[in-house]
mmCIF file of C-alpha atoms in Angstrom:
data_model
loop_
_atom_site.group_PDB
_atom_site.id
_atom_site.type_symbol
_atom_site.label_atom_id
_atom_site.label_comp_id
_atom_site.label_asym_id
_atom_site.label_seq_id
_atom_site.Cartn_x
_atom_site.Cartn_y
_atom_site.Cartn_z
ATOM 1 C CA MET A 1 -19.082 -1.820 1.135
ATOM 2 C CA GLN A 2 -17.149 1.206 2.551
ATOM 3 C CA ALA A 3 -16.175 -0.716 5.649
ATOM 4 C CA LEU A 4 -14.549 -3.306 3.756
ATOM 5 C CA LEU A 5 -12.584 -0.855 1.308
ATOM 6 C CA ARG A 6 -11.440 1.093 4.552
ATOM 7 C CA LEU A 7 -10.426 -2.262 6.083
ATOM 8 C CA GLY A 8 -8.682 -3.310 3.032
ATOM 9 C CA LEU A 9 -6.837 0.210 2.449
ATOM 10 C CA PHE A 10 -5.730 0.348 6.189
ATOM 11 C CA THR A 11 -4.399 -2.999 5.904
ATOM 12 C CA SER A 12 -2.326 -2.633 2.681
ATOM 13 C CA VAL A 13 -1.227 0.584 4.291
ATOM 14 C CA LEU A 14 0.126 -1.418 7.138
ATOM 15 C CA LEU A 15 1.692 -3.903 4.867
ATOM 16 C CA VAL A 16 3.830 -0.915 3.135
ATOM 17 C CA CYS A 17 4.687 0.241 6.515
ATOM 18 C CA ILE A 18 5.905 -2.789 7.796
ATOM 19 C CA GLY A 19 7.561 -3.726 4.322
ATOM 20 C CA MET A 20 9.743 -0.502 4.226
ATOM 21 C CA ILE A 21 10.407 -0.778 7.883
ATOM 22 C CA ARG A 22 11.960 -4.546 7.461
ATOM 23 C CA HIS A 23 13.729 -3.448 4.047
ATOM 24 C CA ALA A 24 15.482 -0.517 5.955
ATOM 25 C CA ARG A 25 16.586 -2.959 8.773
ATOM 26 C CA ARG A 26 18.049 -5.665 6.283
ATOM 27 C CA PRO A 27 18.592 -4.682 3.070
ATOM 28 C CA ASP A 28 19.133 -7.980 1.354
ATOM 29 C CA SER A 29 20.751 -7.264 -2.030
ATOM 30 C CA ALA A 30 19.179 -10.463 -3.678
ATOM 31 C CA ARG A 31 15.915 -9.765 -2.444
ATOM 32 C CA LEU A 32 16.279 -5.904 -2.425
ATOM 33 C CA GLU A 33 14.776 -5.456 -5.914
ATOM 34 C CA ARG A 34 11.806 -7.884 -5.697
ATOM 35 C CA VAL A 35 10.705 -6.064 -2.174
ATOM 36 C CA THR A 36 11.017 -2.617 -3.745
ATOM 37 C CA LEU A 37 8.752 -3.682 -7.006
ATOM 38 C CA TRP A 38 6.522 -4.938 -4.392
ATOM 39 C CA LEU A 39 6.480 -2.211 -2.452
ATOM 40 C CA GLN A 40 6.044 0.297 -5.222
ATOM 41 C CA ARG A 41 3.111 -1.597 -6.777
ATOM 42 C CA LEU A 42 1.189 -1.562 -3.318
ATOM 43 C CA THR A 43 1.989 1.832 -2.889
ATOM 44 C CA TRP A 44 0.311 2.687 -6.324
ATOM 45 C CA THR A 45 -2.548 0.639 -5.609
ATOM 46 C CA ASN A 46 -3.342 2.221 -2.339
ATOM 47 C CA GLY A 47 -2.997 5.651 -4.024
ATOM 48 C CA ALA A 48 -5.517 4.539 -6.680
ATOM 49 C CA VAL A 49 -7.863 3.270 -4.450
ATOM 50 C CA LEU A 50 -7.586 6.040 -2.277
ATOM 51 C CA LEU A 51 -8.306 8.638 -5.005
ATOM 52 C CA LEU A 52 -11.371 6.574 -6.125
ATOM 53 C CA TRP A 53 -12.861 6.250 -2.566
ATOM 54 C CA LEU A 54 -12.489 10.051 -2.435
ATOM 55 C CA PHE A 55 -13.941 10.735 -5.625
ATOM 56 C CA GLY A 56 -17.011 8.395 -4.586
ATOM 57 C CA LEU A 57 -17.344 10.288 -1.232
ATOM 58 C CA VAL A 58 -17.292 13.689 -3.106
ATOM 59 C CA ARG A 59 -20.131 12.449 -5.287
ATOM 60 C CA HIS A 60 -22.417 11.727 -2.695
#
């Protein structure tokens, strides 16, 4: 379970980084708001999962 959580967290952080780089290179105004919202949601989800994972490690 820990390995799946780490893999999911790594994958989503990688997606956020790739999305930010692509967004910075080509800021298309039509897709700008949608991409920004997607990156923001994914970043908040990563933060929540990371906190839950850290609290789980502290408890053990």
